[in-house]
Amino acid sequence: AIRYEGEGSVLGMIVASLLCEWATHALVKDLVQITVEQVEAFMGVELGPTRKRTISFMVETLHKGVQDYVASRGTITTVA
């Protein structure tokens, strides 16, 4: 199971929720390839630089979580 905990902007919480939903139904190899541009396109709005940084932080956090998960399982040494 994947989950998140945090406080922050509405956009940050929306993106965290979206990424958790995607992660529930995706392969590890696909999760580490998710980009800010994909999230922005899915949301259907063009975002400015500050909002893109919010999405970038959430995507980077997902990638780090996936890498930590894979490392803890000992099945793959690197994910990228």
Coordinates of N, CA and C in Angstrom, one line a residue:
A1 N 0.8 -1.2 0.0 CA 0.0 0.0 0.0 C 0.9 1.2 0.0
I2 N 0.4 2.3 -0.6 CA 1.1 3.5 -0.6 C 0.2 4.6 0.0
R3 N 0.9 5.5 0.7 CA 0.1 6.5 1.4 C 1.0 7.8 1.5
Y4 N 0.4 8.9 1.9 CA 1.2 10.1 2.1 C 0.7 10.7 3.4
E5 N 1.5 11.5 4.0 CA 1.1 12.3 5.1 C 1.8 13.6 5.0
G6 N 1.1 14.7 5.2 CA 1.7 16.0 5.1 C 0.8 17.1 5.2
E7 N 1.3 18.3 5.2 CA 0.6 19.5 5.2 C 1.2 20.3 4.1
G8 N 0.4 21.2 3.5 CA 0.9 22.1 2.5 C -0.3 22.6 1.7
S9 N 0.1 23.0 0.5 CA -0.9 23.7 -0.4 C -1.9 22.7 -0.9
V10 N -3.0 23.2 -1.3 CA -4.1 22.3 -1.9 C -3.5 21.6 -3.1
L11 N -2.7 22.3 -3.9 CA -2.1 21.6 -5.1 C -1.3 20.5 -4.7
G12 N -0.4 20.7 -3.7 CA 0.4 19.6 -3.2 C -0.3 18.4 -2.7
M13 N -1.4 18.6 -2.0 CA -2.2 17.5 -1.5 C -2.9 16.8 -2.7
I14 N -3.4 17.6 -3.7 CA -4.0 17.0 -4.9 C -3.1 16.1 -5.6
V15 N -1.9 16.6 -5.8 CA -0.9 15.9 -6.6 C -0.4 14.6 -5.8
A16 N -0.3 14.8 -4.5 CA 0.1 13.6 -3.7 C -1.0 12.5 -3.8
S17 N -2.2 12.9 -3.7 CA -3.3 12.0 -3.9 C -3.3 11.3 -5.2
L18 N -3.1 12.1 -6.3 CA -3.1 11.6 -7.6 C -2.0 10.6 -7.8
L19 N -0.8 10.9 -7.3 CA 0.4 10.0 -7.5 C 0.2 8.7 -6.7
C20 N -0.4 8.8 -5.6 CA -0.7 7.6 -4.8 C -1.7 6.7 -5.6
E21 N -2.7 7.3 -6.2 CA -3.7 6.6 -7.0 C -3.0 5.9 -8.2
W22 N -2.1 6.7 -8.9 CA -1.4 6.1 -10.0 C -0.5 4.9 -9.5
A23 N 0.2 5.1 -8.4 CA 1.1 4.1 -7.9 C 0.4 2.8 -7.5
T24 N -0.8 2.9 -7.1 CA -1.6 1.7 -6.8 C -1.8 0.8 -8.0
H25 N -1.8 1.4 -9.1 CA -2.1 0.6 -10.4 C -1.0 0.6 -11.4
A26 N 0.2 0.9 -10.9 CA 1.3 1.0 -11.9 C 2.5 0.0 -11.5
L27 N 3.3 -0.2 -12.5 CA 4.5 -1.0 -12.3 C 5.6 -0.1 -11.8
V28 N 6.5 -0.6 -11.0 CA 7.6 0.2 -10.5 C 8.4 0.9 -11.6
K29 N 8.6 0.2 -12.7 CA 9.4 0.8 -13.8 C 8.7 2.0 -14.4
D30 N 7.3 2.0 -14.3 CA 6.6 3.1 -14.8 C 6.5 4.3 -13.8
L31 N 6.5 4.0 -12.5 CA 6.5 5.1 -11.5 C 7.7 5.9 -11.5
V32 N 8.8 5.4 -11.8 CA 10.1 6.2 -11.8 C 10.2 7.0 -13.0
Q33 N 9.3 6.8 -14.0 CA 9.4 7.6 -15.2 C 8.3 8.7 -15.3
I34 N 7.5 8.8 -14.2 CA 6.5 9.9 -14.2 C 7.2 11.2 -14.1
T35 N 6.7 12.2 -14.9 CA 7.3 13.5 -15.0 C 6.3 14.6 -14.6
V36 N 6.9 15.7 -14.3 CA 6.1 16.9 -14.0 C 5.1 17.2 -15.1
E37 N 5.6 17.1 -16.4 CA 4.8 17.4 -17.5 C 3.6 16.4 -17.7
Q38 N 3.8 15.2 -17.3 CA 2.7 14.2 -17.4 C 1.6 14.6 -16.3
V39 N 2.0 15.0 -15.1 CA 1.1 15.4 -14.1 C 0.3 16.6 -14.5
E40 N 1.1 17.6 -15.1 CA 0.5 18.9 -15.5 C -0.6 18.6 -16.6
A41 N -0.2 17.7 -17.6 CA -1.1 17.4 -18.7 C -2.3 16.7 -18.2
F42 N -2.2 15.8 -17.2 CA -3.3 15.1 -16.7 C -4.3 16.0 -16.0
M43 N -3.7 17.0 -15.3 CA -4.6 18.0 -14.6 C -5.3 18.9 -15.6
G44 N -4.8 19.0 -16.8 CA -5.4 19.8 -17.9 C -5.3 21.3 -17.7
V45 N -4.3 21.7 -17.0 CA -4.0 23.2 -16.8 C -2.6 23.5 -17.0
E46 N -2.3 24.6 -17.5 CA -0.9 25.1 -17.6 C -0.5 25.8 -16.3
L47 N 0.6 25.4 -15.7 CA 0.9 26.0 -14.4 C 2.2 26.8 -14.5
G48 N 2.3 27.8 -13.7 CA 3.4 28.7 -13.6 C 4.6 28.0 -12.9
P49 N 5.7 28.7 -12.8 CA 7.0 28.1 -12.3 C 6.8 27.6 -10.8
T50 N 6.1 28.4 -10.0 CA 6.0 28.1 -8.6 C 5.2 26.8 -8.4
R51 N 4.1 26.7 -9.1 CA 3.3 25.5 -9.0 C 4.0 24.3 -9.6
K52 N 4.8 24.5 -10.7 CA 5.5 23.4 -11.2 C 6.5 22.9 -10.2
R53 N 7.1 23.8 -9.4 CA 8.0 23.3 -8.4 C 7.3 22.5 -7.3
T54 N 6.1 22.8 -7.0 CA 5.3 22.0 -6.1 C 5.1 20.6 -6.7
I55 N 4.7 20.5 -8.0 CA 4.6 19.2 -8.6 C 5.9 18.5 -8.6
S56 N 7.0 19.2 -9.0 CA 8.3 18.5 -9.0 C 8.7 17.9 -7.7
F57 N 8.4 18.6 -6.6 CA 8.7 18.1 -5.3 C 7.9 16.8 -5.0
M58 N 6.7 16.8 -5.4 CA 5.9 15.6 -5.2 C 6.3 14.4 -6.0
V59 N 6.7 14.7 -7.3 CA 7.2 13.6 -8.2 C 8.5 13.1 -7.7
E60 N 9.4 14.0 -7.2 CA 10.7 13.6 -6.7 C 10.5 12.7 -5.4
T61 N 9.6 13.1 -4.6 CA 9.3 12.3 -3.4 C 8.8 10.9 -3.7
L62 N 7.9 10.8 -4.8 CA 7.4 9.5 -5.2 C 8.6 8.7 -5.7
H63 N 9.5 9.3 -6.5 CA 10.6 8.5 -7.1 C 11.5 8.0 -5.9
K64 N 11.8 8.9 -4.9 CA 12.6 8.5 -3.8 C 11.9 7.4 -3.0
G65 N 10.6 7.4 -2.8 CA 9.9 6.4 -2.1 C 9.9 5.1 -2.8
V66 N 9.8 5.1 -4.2 CA 9.9 3.9 -5.0 C 11.4 3.3 -4.8
Q67 N 12.4 4.2 -4.9 CA 13.7 3.7 -4.8 C 14.0 3.0 -3.4
D68 N 13.5 3.7 -2.4 CA 13.6 3.1 -1.0 C 12.9 1.8 -0.9
Y69 N 11.7 1.7 -1.5 CA 10.9 0.4 -1.5 C 11.7 -0.7 -2.2
V70 N 12.2 -0.4 -3.4 CA 13.0 -1.4 -4.1 C 14.2 -1.8 -3.4
A71 N 14.9 -0.8 -2.8 CA 16.1 -1.2 -2.0 C 15.8 -2.1 -0.8
S72 N 14.7 -1.8 -0.2 CA 14.3 -2.6 1.0 C 13.9 -4.1 0.6
R73 N 13.5 -4.2 -0.6 CA 13.1 -5.6 -1.1 C 14.3 -6.3 -1.6
G74 N 15.4 -5.6 -2.0 CA 16.6 -6.3 -2.4 C 16.4 -7.0 -3.8
T75 N 15.5 -6.5 -4.6 CA 15.3 -7.2 -5.9 C 15.9 -6.4 -7.0
I76 N 16.0 -5.1 -6.9 CA 16.7 -4.3 -7.9 C 17.6 -3.3 -7.2
T77 N 18.8 -3.1 -7.7 CA 19.7 -2.3 -7.0 C 19.5 -0.8 -7.4
T78 N 19.1 -0.5 -8.6 CA 18.9 0.9 -9.0 C 17.5 1.0 -9.8
V79 N 17.0 2.1 -9.6 CA 15.7 2.4 -10.4 C 15.9 3.7 -11.0
A80 N 15.8 3.7 -12.4 CA 15.9 5.0 -13.1 C 15.8 4.8 -14.6

